[in-house]
mmCIF file of C-alpha atoms in Angstrom:
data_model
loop_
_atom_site.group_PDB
_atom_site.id
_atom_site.type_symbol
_atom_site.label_atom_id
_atom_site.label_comp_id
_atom_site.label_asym_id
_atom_site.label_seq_id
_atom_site.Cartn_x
_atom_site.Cartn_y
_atom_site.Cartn_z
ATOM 1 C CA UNK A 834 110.431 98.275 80.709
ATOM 2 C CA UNK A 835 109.588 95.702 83.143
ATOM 3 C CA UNK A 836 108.196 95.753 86.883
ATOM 4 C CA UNK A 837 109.697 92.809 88.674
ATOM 5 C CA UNK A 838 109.842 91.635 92.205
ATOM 6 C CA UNK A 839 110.409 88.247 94.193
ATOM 7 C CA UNK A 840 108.547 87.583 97.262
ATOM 8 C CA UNK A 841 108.857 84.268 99.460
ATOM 9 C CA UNK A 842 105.891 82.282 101.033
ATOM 10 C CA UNK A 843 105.980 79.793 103.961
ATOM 11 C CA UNK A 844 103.553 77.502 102.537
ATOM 12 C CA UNK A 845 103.223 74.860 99.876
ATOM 13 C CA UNK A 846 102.974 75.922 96.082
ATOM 14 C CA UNK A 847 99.302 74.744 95.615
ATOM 15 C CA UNK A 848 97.658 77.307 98.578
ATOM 16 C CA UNK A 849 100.163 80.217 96.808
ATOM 17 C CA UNK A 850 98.439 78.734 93.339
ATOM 18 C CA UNK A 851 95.002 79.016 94.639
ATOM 19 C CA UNK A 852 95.410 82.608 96.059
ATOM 20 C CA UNK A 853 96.558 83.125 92.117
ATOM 21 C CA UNK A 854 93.954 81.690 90.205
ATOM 22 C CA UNK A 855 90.768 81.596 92.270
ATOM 23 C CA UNK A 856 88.385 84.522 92.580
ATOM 24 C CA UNK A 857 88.574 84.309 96.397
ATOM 25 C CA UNK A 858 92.318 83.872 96.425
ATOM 26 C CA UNK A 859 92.509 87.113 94.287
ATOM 27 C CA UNK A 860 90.397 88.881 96.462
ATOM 28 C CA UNK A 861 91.704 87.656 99.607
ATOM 29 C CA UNK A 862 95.201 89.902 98.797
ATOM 30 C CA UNK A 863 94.856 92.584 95.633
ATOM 31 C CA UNK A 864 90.890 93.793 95.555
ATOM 32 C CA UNK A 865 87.806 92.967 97.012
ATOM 33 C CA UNK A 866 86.231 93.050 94.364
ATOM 34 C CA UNK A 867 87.247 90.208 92.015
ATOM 35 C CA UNK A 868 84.576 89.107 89.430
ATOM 36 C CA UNK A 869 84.416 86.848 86.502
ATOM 37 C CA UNK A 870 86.272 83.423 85.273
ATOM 38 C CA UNK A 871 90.140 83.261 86.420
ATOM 39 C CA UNK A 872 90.037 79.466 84.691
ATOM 40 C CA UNK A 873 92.532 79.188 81.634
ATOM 41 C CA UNK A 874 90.855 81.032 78.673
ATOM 42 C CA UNK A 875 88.424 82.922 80.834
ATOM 43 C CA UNK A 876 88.929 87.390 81.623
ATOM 44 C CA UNK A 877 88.779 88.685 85.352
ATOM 45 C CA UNK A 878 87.617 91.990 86.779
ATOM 46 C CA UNK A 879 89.307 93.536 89.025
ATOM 47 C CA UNK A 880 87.736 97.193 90.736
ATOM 48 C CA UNK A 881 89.042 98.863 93.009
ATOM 49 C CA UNK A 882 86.725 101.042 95.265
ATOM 50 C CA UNK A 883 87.057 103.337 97.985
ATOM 51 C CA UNK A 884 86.340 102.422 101.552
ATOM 52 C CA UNK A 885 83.146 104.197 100.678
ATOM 53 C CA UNK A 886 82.177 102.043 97.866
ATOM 54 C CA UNK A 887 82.995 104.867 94.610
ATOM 55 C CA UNK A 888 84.725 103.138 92.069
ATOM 56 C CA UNK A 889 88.286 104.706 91.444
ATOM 57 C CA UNK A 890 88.946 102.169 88.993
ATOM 58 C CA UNK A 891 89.969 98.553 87.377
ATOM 59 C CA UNK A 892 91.542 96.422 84.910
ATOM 60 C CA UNK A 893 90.035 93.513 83.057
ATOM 61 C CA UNK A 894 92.256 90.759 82.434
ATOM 62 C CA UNK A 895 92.483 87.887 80.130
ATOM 63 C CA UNK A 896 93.705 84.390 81.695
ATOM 64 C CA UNK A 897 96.886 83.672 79.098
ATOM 65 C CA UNK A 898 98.398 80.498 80.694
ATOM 66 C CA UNK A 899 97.813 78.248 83.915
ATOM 67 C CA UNK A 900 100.596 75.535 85.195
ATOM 68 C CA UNK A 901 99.316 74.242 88.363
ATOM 69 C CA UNK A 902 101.726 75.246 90.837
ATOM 70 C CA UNK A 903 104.476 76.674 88.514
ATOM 71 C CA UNK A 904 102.722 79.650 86.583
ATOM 72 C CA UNK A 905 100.176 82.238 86.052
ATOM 73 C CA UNK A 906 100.175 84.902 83.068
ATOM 74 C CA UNK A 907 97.502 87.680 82.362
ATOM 75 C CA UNK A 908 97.311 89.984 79.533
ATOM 76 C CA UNK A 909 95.706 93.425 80.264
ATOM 77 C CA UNK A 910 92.667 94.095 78.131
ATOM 78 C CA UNK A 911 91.262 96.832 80.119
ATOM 79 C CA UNK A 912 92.328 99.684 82.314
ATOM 80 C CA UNK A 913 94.443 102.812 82.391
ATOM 81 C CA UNK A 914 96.054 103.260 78.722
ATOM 82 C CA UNK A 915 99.510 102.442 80.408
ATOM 83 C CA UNK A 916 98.356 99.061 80.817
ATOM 84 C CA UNK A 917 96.378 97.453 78.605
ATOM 85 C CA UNK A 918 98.139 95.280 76.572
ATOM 86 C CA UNK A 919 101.156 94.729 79.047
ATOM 87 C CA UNK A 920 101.800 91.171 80.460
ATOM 88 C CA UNK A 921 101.240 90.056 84.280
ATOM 89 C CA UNK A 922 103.247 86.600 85.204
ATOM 90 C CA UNK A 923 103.750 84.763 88.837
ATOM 91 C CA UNK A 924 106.394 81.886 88.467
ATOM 92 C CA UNK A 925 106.342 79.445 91.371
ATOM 93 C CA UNK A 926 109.308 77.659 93.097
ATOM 94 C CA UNK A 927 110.711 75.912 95.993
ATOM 95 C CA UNK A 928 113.581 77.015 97.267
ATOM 96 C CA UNK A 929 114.515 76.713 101.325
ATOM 97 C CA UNK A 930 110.950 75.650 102.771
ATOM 98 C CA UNK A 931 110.038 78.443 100.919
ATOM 99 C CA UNK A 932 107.182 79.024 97.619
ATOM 100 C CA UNK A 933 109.311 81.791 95.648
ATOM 101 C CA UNK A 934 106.989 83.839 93.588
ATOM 102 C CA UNK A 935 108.813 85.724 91.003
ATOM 103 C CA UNK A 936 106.540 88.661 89.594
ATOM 104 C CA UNK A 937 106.824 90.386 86.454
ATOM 105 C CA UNK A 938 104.601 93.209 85.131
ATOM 106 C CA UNK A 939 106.216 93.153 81.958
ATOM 107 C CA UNK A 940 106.212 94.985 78.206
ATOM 108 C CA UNK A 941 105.516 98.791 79.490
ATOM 109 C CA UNK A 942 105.881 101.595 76.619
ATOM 110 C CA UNK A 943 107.234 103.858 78.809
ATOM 111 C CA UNK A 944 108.813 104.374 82.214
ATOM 112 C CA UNK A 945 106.514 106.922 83.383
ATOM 113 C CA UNK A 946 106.102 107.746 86.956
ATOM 114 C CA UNK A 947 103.121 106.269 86.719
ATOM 115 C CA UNK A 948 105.228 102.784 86.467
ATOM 116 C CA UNK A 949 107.233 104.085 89.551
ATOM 117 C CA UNK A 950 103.806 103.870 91.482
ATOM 118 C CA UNK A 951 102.602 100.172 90.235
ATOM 119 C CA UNK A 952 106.161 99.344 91.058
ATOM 120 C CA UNK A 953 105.932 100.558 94.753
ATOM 121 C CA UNK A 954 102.395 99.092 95.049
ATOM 122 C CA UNK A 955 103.041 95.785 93.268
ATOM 123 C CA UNK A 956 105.401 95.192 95.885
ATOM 124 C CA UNK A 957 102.771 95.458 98.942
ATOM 125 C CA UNK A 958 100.321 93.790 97.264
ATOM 126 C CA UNK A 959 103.089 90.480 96.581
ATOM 127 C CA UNK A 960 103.157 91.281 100.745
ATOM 128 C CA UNK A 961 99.709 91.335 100.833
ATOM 129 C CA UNK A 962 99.326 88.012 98.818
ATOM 130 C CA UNK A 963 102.186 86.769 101.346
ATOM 131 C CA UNK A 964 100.429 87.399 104.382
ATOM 132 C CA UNK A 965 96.948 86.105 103.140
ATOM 133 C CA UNK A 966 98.512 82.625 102.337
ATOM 134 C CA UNK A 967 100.187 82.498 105.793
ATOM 135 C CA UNK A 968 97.559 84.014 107.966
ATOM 136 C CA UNK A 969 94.309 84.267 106.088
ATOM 137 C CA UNK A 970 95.003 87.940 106.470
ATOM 138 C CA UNK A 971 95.693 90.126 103.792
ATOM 139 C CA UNK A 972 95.404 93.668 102.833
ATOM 140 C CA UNK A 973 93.393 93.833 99.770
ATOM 141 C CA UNK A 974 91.602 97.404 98.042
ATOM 142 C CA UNK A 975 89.860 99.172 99.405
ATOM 143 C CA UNK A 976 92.247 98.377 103.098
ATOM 144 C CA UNK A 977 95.238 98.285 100.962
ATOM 145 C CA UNK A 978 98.300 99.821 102.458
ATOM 146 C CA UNK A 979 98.244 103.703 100.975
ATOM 147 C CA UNK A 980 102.056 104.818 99.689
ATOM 148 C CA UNK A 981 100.719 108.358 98.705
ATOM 149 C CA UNK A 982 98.504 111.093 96.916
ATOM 150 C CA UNK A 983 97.758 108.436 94.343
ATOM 151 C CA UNK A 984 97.156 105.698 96.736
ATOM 152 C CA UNK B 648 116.665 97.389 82.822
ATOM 153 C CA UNK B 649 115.899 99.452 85.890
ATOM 154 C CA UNK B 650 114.341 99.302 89.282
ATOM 155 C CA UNK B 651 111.750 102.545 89.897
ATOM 156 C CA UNK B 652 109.604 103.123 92.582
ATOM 157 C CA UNK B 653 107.414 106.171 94.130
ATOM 158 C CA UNK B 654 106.237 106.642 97.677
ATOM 159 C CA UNK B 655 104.406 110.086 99.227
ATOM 160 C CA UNK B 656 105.637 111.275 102.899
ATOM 161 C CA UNK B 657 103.841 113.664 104.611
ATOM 162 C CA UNK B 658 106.803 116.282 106.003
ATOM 163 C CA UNK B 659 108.271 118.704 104.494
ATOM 164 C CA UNK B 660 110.958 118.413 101.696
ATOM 165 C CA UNK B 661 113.874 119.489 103.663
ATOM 166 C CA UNK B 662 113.239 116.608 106.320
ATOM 167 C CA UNK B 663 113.418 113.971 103.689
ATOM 168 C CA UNK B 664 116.595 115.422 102.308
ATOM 169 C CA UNK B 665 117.910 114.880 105.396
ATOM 170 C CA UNK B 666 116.990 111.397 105.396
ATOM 171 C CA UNK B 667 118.998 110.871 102.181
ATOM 172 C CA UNK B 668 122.233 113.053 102.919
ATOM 173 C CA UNK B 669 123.059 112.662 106.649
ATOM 174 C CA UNK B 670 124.794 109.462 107.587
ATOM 175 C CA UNK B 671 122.116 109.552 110.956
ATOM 176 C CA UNK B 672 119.518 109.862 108.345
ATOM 177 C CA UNK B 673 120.324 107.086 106.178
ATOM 178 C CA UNK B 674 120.784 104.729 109.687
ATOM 179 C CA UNK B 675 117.317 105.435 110.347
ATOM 180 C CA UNK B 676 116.161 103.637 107.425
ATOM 181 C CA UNK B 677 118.116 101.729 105.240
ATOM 182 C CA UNK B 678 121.008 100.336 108.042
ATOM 183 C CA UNK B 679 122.197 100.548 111.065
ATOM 184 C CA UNK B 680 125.907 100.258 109.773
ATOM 185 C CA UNK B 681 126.055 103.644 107.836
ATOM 186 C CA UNK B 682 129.955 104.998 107.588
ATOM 187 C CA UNK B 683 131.893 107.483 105.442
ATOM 188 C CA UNK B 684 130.856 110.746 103.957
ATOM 189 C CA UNK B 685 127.558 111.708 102.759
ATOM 190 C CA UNK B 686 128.373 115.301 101.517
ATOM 191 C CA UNK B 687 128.955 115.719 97.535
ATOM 192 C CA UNK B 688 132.538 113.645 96.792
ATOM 193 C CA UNK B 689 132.313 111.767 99.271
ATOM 194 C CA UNK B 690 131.634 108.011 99.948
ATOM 195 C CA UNK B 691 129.073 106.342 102.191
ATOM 196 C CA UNK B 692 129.928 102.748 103.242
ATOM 197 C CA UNK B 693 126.605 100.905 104.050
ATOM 198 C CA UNK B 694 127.406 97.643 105.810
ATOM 199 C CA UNK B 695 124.316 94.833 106.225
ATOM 200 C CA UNK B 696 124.708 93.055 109.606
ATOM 201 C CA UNK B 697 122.943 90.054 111.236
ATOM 202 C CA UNK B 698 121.052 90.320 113.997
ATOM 203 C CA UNK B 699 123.485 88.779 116.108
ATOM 204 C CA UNK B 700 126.593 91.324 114.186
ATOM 205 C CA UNK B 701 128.099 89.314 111.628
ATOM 206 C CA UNK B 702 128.453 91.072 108.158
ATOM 207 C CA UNK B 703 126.437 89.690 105.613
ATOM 208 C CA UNK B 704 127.591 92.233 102.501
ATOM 209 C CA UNK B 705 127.181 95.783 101.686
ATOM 210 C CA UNK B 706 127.541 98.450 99.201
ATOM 211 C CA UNK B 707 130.127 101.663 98.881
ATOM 212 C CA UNK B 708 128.572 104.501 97.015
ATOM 213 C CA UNK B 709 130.015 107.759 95.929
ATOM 214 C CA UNK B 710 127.603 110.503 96.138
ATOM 215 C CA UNK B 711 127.552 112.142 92.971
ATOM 216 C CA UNK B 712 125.038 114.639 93.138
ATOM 217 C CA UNK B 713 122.963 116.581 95.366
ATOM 218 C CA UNK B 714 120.569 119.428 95.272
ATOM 219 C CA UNK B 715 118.756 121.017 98.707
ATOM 220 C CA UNK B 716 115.485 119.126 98.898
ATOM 221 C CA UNK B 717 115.392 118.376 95.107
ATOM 222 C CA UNK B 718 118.053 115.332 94.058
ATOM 223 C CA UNK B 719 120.185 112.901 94.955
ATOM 224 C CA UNK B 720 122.325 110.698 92.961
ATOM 225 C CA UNK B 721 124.851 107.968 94.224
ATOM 226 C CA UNK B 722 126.353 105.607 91.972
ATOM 227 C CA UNK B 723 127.823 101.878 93.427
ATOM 228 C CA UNK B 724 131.576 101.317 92.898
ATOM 229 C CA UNK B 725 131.974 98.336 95.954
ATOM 230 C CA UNK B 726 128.982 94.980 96.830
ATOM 231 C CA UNK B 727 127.903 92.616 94.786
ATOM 232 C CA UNK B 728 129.174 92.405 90.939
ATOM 233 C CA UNK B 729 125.132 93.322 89.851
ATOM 234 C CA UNK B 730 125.039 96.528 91.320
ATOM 235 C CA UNK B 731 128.639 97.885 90.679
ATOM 236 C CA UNK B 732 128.346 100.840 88.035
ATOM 237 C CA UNK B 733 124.366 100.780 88.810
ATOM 238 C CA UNK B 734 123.160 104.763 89.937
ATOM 239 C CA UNK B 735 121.050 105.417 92.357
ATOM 240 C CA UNK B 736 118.315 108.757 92.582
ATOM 241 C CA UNK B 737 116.097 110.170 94.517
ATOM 242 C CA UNK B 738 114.235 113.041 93.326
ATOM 243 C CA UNK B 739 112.035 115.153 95.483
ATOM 244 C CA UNK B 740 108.627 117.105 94.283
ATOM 245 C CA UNK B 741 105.530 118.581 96.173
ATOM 246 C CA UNK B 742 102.059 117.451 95.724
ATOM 247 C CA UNK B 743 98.575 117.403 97.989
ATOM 248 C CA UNK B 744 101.052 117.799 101.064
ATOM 249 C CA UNK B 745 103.383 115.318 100.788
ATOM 250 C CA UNK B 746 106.476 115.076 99.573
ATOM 251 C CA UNK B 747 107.085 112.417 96.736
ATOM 252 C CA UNK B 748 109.948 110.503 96.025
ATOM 253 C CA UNK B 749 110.874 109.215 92.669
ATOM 254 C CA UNK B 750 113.322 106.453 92.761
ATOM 255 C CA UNK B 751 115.663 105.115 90.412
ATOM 256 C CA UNK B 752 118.273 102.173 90.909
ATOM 257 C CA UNK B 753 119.090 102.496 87.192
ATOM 258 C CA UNK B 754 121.399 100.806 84.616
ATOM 259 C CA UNK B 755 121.191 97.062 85.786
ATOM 260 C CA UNK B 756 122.727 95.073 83.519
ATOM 261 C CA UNK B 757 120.164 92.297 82.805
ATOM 262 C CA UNK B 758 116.946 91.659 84.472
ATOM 263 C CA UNK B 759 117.856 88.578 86.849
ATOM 264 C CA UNK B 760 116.123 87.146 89.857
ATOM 265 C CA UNK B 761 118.545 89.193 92.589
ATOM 266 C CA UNK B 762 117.127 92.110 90.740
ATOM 267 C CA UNK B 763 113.738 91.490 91.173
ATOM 268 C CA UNK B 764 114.594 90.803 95.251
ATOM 269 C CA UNK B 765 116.100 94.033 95.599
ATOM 270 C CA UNK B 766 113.268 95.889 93.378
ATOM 271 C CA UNK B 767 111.152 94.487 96.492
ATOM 272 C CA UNK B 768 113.576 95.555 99.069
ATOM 273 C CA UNK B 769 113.439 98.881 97.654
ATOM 274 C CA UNK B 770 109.877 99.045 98.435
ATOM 275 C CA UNK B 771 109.961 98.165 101.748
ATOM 276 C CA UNK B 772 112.808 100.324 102.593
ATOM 277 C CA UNK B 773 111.528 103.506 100.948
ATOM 278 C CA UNK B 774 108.477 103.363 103.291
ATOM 279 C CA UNK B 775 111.017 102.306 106.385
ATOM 280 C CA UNK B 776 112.351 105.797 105.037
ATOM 281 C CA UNK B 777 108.763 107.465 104.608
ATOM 282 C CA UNK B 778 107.697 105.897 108.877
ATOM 283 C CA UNK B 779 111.322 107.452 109.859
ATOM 284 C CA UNK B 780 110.623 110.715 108.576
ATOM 285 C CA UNK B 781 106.668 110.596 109.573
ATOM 286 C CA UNK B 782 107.540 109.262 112.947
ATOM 287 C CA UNK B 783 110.924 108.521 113.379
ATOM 288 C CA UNK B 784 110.709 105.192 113.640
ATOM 289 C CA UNK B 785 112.399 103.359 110.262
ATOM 290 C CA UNK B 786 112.698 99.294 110.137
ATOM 291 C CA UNK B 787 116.714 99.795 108.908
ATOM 292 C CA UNK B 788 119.174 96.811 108.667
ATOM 293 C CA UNK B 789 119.373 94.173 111.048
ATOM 294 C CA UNK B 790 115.444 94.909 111.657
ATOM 295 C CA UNK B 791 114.829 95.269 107.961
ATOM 296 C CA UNK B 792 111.482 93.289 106.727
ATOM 297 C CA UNK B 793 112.235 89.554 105.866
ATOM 298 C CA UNK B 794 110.302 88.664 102.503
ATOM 299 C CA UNK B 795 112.397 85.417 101.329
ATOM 300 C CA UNK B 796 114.963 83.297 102.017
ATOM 301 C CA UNK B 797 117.280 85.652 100.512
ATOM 302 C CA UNK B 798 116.441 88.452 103.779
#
């Protein structure tokens, strides 16, 4: 089972590539609170906090594969047990003035409802990332946008 | 390969059913152009429009099941050659005061770049479905959100 989505940017592929695979790009659209090395090789962590500052939680990633302005691939290595060990991948294109990202949150064991709620959020986070490339706004943890009980 | 999402709306169950089995309901948040019969056996014609009128495609579903404020299931039999034979559910549960919807758009045939559009599309329409019921104002088809070149 696979989460996928496709989002388009108006803006050139290297800003879209920077949001990807710098710490403040990261944390200019998904969470605030981006640490570590997201340089080819290197493992970023990600927490997400309430607007209060408690942890609720995080995943550590390892950096699998950088092409500058084409690709970006993750591998889980920590988190909730229904990720680690899945795959994360943004593929870059032009198409129409536009930078298409195509997302995949690939190699889940089981489509759990769980899944149904990184699918849901996945989607206004790729919004998120969309809006902080074209406005230097986006919505990252802890203002993401809240779909329901489970945030 | 199938799309799955989940979104929490704060109203009742039987309000959201509505949403998904009235033909006014399913205007208010998916599109404008809603036609046909949304009862069990029947067929609901949902026709995408420009802005400025002109038909840009659409889907035919038959409505194959439906239970008071618990499921619905449609399956496609008329649009685009990637979603004819696909199902579509919602299923309804209540937790911490809202009403969650589980979403399926199951049975896609491979996992191709129109299907990652619409898995996004989905997202954004289920919570044009969760602001009509909340405050009855949806973002349906013409005034859908744009996120690529492909609408």
């Amino acid at each position: 089972m696979h989460i996928v989505h496709r989002v388009g940017i108006q803006a050139p592929a290297d800003k879209v590539y920077a949001a990807l695979t710098t710490l403040d790009g990261l944390a200019g659209w998904w969470t605030r609170d981006t640490t570590g090395s997201a340089r080819p090789g290197g493992a970023i962590d990600f927490r997400f906090r309430t607007a209060g500052g408690d942890e609720i939680g995080g995943f550590g990633m390892d950096v699998l594969e950088q092409e500058p302005q084409r690709r970006v691939r993750w591998r889980v290595k920590d988190g909730p047990p229904e990720w680690v060990g899945t795959e994360i991948d943004f593929d870059l294109a032009q198409e129409d003035g536009f930078t298409i990202v195509r997302f995949g949150h690939r190699q889940w064991r089981e489509d759990s409802e769980f899944m149904a709620h990184c699918s849901t959020k996945w989607a206004t986070f790729l919004l998120s990332l969309r809006d902080w490339v074209e406005t230097g706004r986006g919505q990252p943890a802890p203002n993401d946008l809240k779909i329901s009980n489970w945030h």
